[in-house]
Amino acid sequence: MTIQVQGKKIPWKEGMTVSDLLDELDDPYPYAVVRIDGKIVCRPDFDTTQVPDGSQIFLISMVAGG
C-alpha cells in the first residue's frame, strides 16, 4: 500500500488525510493546494480530505513576484 507524492512512492496509512501526509513529509513549504488523482484540494479542506491508497499526489505552492 503506497501513494506517489511528486513521483516518489511513500507508505500509505488507512485514514490518512492531506494534513497527515504533509506532517509526515516534514516539509516546511506552505502548499496552497494539493492535487490527488487530478482533483484539486484547497488548504481549508486538508484536515478532512482523505488520501486514497494508490493515489498520485502533486503538491502545488503559490509563487508571487513581479
Short mmCIF file of N, CA and C in Angstrom, two decimals:
data_model
loop_
_atom_site.label_atom_id
_atom_site.label_comp_id
_atom_site.label_asym_id
_atom_site.label_seq_id
_atom_site.Cartn_x
_atom_site.Cartn_y
_atom_site.Cartn_z
N MET A 1 0.83 -1.18 0.00
CA MET A 1 0.00 0.00 0.00
C MET A 1 0.88 1.25 0.00
N THR A 2 0.87 1.92 -1.13
CA THR A 2 1.69 3.12 -1.28
C THR A 2 0.92 4.19 -2.04
N ILE A 3 1.44 5.40 -1.93
CA ILE A 3 0.96 6.52 -2.74
C ILE A 3 2.19 7.14 -3.39
N GLN A 4 1.98 7.93 -4.42
CA GLN A 4 3.08 8.64 -5.06
C GLN A 4 2.92 10.13 -4.82
N VAL A 5 3.97 10.72 -4.26
CA VAL A 5 3.98 12.16 -4.00
C VAL A 5 5.12 12.76 -4.81
N GLN A 6 4.77 13.63 -5.74
CA GLN A 6 5.76 14.23 -6.64
C GLN A 6 6.57 13.13 -7.34
N GLY A 7 5.94 11.99 -7.63
CA GLY A 7 6.61 10.90 -8.32
C GLY A 7 7.37 9.93 -7.43
N LYS A 8 7.46 10.21 -6.12
CA LYS A 8 8.16 9.32 -5.19
C LYS A 8 7.14 8.48 -4.43
N LYS A 9 7.39 7.17 -4.33
CA LYS A 9 6.49 6.29 -3.59
C LYS A 9 6.75 6.42 -2.10
N ILE A 10 5.67 6.56 -1.34
CA ILE A 10 5.76 6.59 0.11
C ILE A 10 4.65 5.71 0.68
N PRO A 11 4.83 5.22 1.91
CA PRO A 11 3.81 4.35 2.51
C PRO A 11 2.50 5.09 2.74
N TRP A 12 1.41 4.38 2.52
CA TRP A 12 0.06 4.91 2.76
C TRP A 12 -0.46 4.32 4.06
N LYS A 13 -1.24 5.11 4.80
CA LYS A 13 -1.86 4.65 6.05
C LYS A 13 -3.36 4.86 5.95
N GLU A 14 -4.13 3.88 6.39
CA GLU A 14 -5.58 3.99 6.36
C GLU A 14 -6.03 5.22 7.15
N GLY A 15 -6.96 5.98 6.58
CA GLY A 15 -7.48 7.17 7.23
C GLY A 15 -6.61 8.40 7.07
N MET A 16 -5.52 8.29 6.32
CA MET A 16 -4.60 9.41 6.13
C MET A 16 -5.31 10.59 5.45
N THR A 17 -5.16 11.77 6.05
CA THR A 17 -5.69 12.99 5.44
C THR A 17 -4.54 13.74 4.76
N VAL A 18 -4.87 14.76 4.01
CA VAL A 18 -3.84 15.58 3.38
C VAL A 18 -2.95 16.21 4.45
N SER A 19 -3.54 16.68 5.55
CA SER A 19 -2.74 17.26 6.64
C SER A 19 -1.78 16.22 7.23
N ASP A 20 -2.26 14.99 7.42
CA ASP A 20 -1.40 13.92 7.93
C ASP A 20 -0.23 13.68 6.98
N LEU A 21 -0.52 13.66 5.70
CA LEU A 21 0.52 13.44 4.70
C LEU A 21 1.57 14.54 4.77
N LEU A 22 1.15 15.79 4.81
CA LEU A 22 2.10 16.90 4.86
C LEU A 22 2.93 16.87 6.14
N ASP A 23 2.30 16.49 7.26
CA ASP A 23 3.05 16.34 8.52
C ASP A 23 4.11 15.25 8.39
N GLU A 24 3.73 14.15 7.76
CA GLU A 24 4.66 13.03 7.61
C GLU A 24 5.83 13.39 6.70
N LEU A 25 5.57 14.20 5.69
CA LEU A 25 6.64 14.61 4.78
C LEU A 25 7.62 15.56 5.46
N ASP A 26 7.19 16.20 6.54
CA ASP A 26 8.03 17.13 7.30
C ASP A 26 8.64 18.18 6.37
N ASP A 27 7.80 18.71 5.50
CA ASP A 27 8.23 19.72 4.54
C ASP A 27 7.66 21.07 4.99
N PRO A 28 8.51 22.03 5.33
CA PRO A 28 8.02 23.30 5.86
C PRO A 28 7.40 24.22 4.80
N TYR A 29 7.50 23.85 3.54
CA TYR A 29 6.99 24.72 2.48
C TYR A 29 5.47 24.78 2.55
N PRO A 30 4.88 25.97 2.54
CA PRO A 30 3.41 26.09 2.66
C PRO A 30 2.69 25.85 1.32
N TYR A 31 2.08 24.70 1.20
CA TYR A 31 1.38 24.38 -0.04
C TYR A 31 -0.01 24.98 -0.03
N ALA A 32 -0.38 25.60 -1.12
CA ALA A 32 -1.69 26.23 -1.23
C ALA A 32 -2.75 25.22 -1.64
N VAL A 33 -2.38 24.32 -2.54
CA VAL A 33 -3.30 23.28 -2.98
C VAL A 33 -2.55 21.98 -3.19
N VAL A 34 -3.30 20.90 -3.14
CA VAL A 34 -2.76 19.57 -3.40
C VAL A 34 -3.65 18.93 -4.45
N ARG A 35 -3.04 18.27 -5.41
CA ARG A 35 -3.83 17.57 -6.44
C ARG A 35 -3.73 16.08 -6.18
N ILE A 36 -4.87 15.44 -5.98
CA ILE A 36 -4.94 14.00 -5.73
C ILE A 36 -5.68 13.37 -6.90
N ASP A 37 -4.96 12.57 -7.68
CA ASP A 37 -5.55 11.90 -8.85
C ASP A 37 -6.34 12.88 -9.72
N GLY A 38 -5.77 14.07 -9.91
CA GLY A 38 -6.38 15.06 -10.79
C GLY A 38 -7.39 15.98 -10.12
N LYS A 39 -7.76 15.69 -8.86
CA LYS A 39 -8.73 16.53 -8.14
C LYS A 39 -7.98 17.52 -7.26
N ILE A 40 -8.34 18.79 -7.36
CA ILE A 40 -7.70 19.84 -6.56
C ILE A 40 -8.33 19.89 -5.17
N VAL A 41 -7.46 19.92 -4.15
CA VAL A 41 -7.90 20.06 -2.76
C VAL A 41 -7.26 21.34 -2.22
N CYS A 42 -8.07 22.27 -1.75
CA CYS A 42 -7.57 23.55 -1.22
C CYS A 42 -7.29 23.44 0.28
N ARG A 43 -6.42 24.31 0.76
CA ARG A 43 -5.96 24.28 2.15
C ARG A 43 -7.08 24.13 3.19
N PRO A 44 -8.22 24.81 3.08
CA PRO A 44 -9.26 24.64 4.11
C PRO A 44 -9.78 23.20 4.23
N ASP A 45 -9.56 22.38 3.20
CA ASP A 45 -10.04 21.00 3.21
C ASP A 45 -8.96 19.98 3.54
N PHE A 46 -7.74 20.41 3.84
CA PHE A 46 -6.64 19.48 4.11
C PHE A 46 -6.94 18.55 5.29
N ASP A 47 -7.60 19.06 6.34
CA ASP A 47 -7.85 18.25 7.54
C ASP A 47 -8.93 17.20 7.33
N THR A 48 -9.80 17.40 6.36
CA THR A 48 -10.94 16.49 6.19
C THR A 48 -10.85 15.61 4.95
N THR A 49 -9.94 15.90 4.05
CA THR A 49 -9.83 15.13 2.81
C THR A 49 -8.89 13.95 3.01
N GLN A 50 -9.42 12.75 2.81
CA GLN A 50 -8.61 11.54 2.96
C GLN A 50 -7.87 11.24 1.66
N VAL A 51 -6.70 10.65 1.82
CA VAL A 51 -5.85 10.27 0.69
C VAL A 51 -6.09 8.78 0.41
N PRO A 52 -6.62 8.44 -0.75
CA PRO A 52 -6.86 7.02 -1.07
C PRO A 52 -5.55 6.27 -1.36
N ASP A 53 -5.55 4.99 -1.04
CA ASP A 53 -4.41 4.12 -1.36
C ASP A 53 -4.18 4.14 -2.87
N GLY A 54 -2.93 4.19 -3.27
CA GLY A 54 -2.58 4.16 -4.68
C GLY A 54 -2.68 5.50 -5.39
N SER A 55 -2.95 6.57 -4.66
CA SER A 55 -3.12 7.90 -5.25
C SER A 55 -1.83 8.45 -5.82
N GLN A 56 -1.99 9.32 -6.81
CA GLN A 56 -0.88 10.12 -7.30
C GLN A 56 -1.13 11.55 -6.84
N ILE A 57 -0.16 12.10 -6.12
CA ILE A 57 -0.34 13.38 -5.45
C ILE A 57 0.72 14.37 -5.91
N PHE A 58 0.27 15.59 -6.19
CA PHE A 58 1.19 16.67 -6.54
C PHE A 58 0.94 17.82 -5.58
N LEU A 59 2.02 18.37 -5.04
CA LEU A 59 1.97 19.49 -4.10
C LEU A 59 2.21 20.77 -4.89
N ILE A 60 1.29 21.71 -4.75
CA ILE A 60 1.35 22.93 -5.56
C ILE A 60 1.43 24.14 -4.64
N SER A 61 2.49 24.91 -4.79
CA SER A 61 2.64 26.13 -3.98
C SER A 61 2.36 27.34 -4.86
N MET A 62 1.97 28.41 -4.23
CA MET A 62 1.73 29.65 -4.94
C MET A 62 3.00 30.50 -4.86
N VAL A 63 3.32 31.14 -5.96
CA VAL A 63 4.51 31.97 -6.02
C VAL A 63 4.09 33.37 -6.45
N ALA A 64 4.57 34.34 -5.72
CA ALA A 64 4.28 35.73 -6.06
C ALA A 64 5.54 36.38 -6.61
N GLY A 65 5.35 37.34 -7.41
CA GLY A 65 6.51 38.03 -7.94
C GLY A 65 6.08 39.12 -8.90
N GLY A 66 7.03 39.79 -9.39
CA GLY A 66 6.66 40.88 -10.28
C GLY A 66 7.70 41.11 -11.32
#
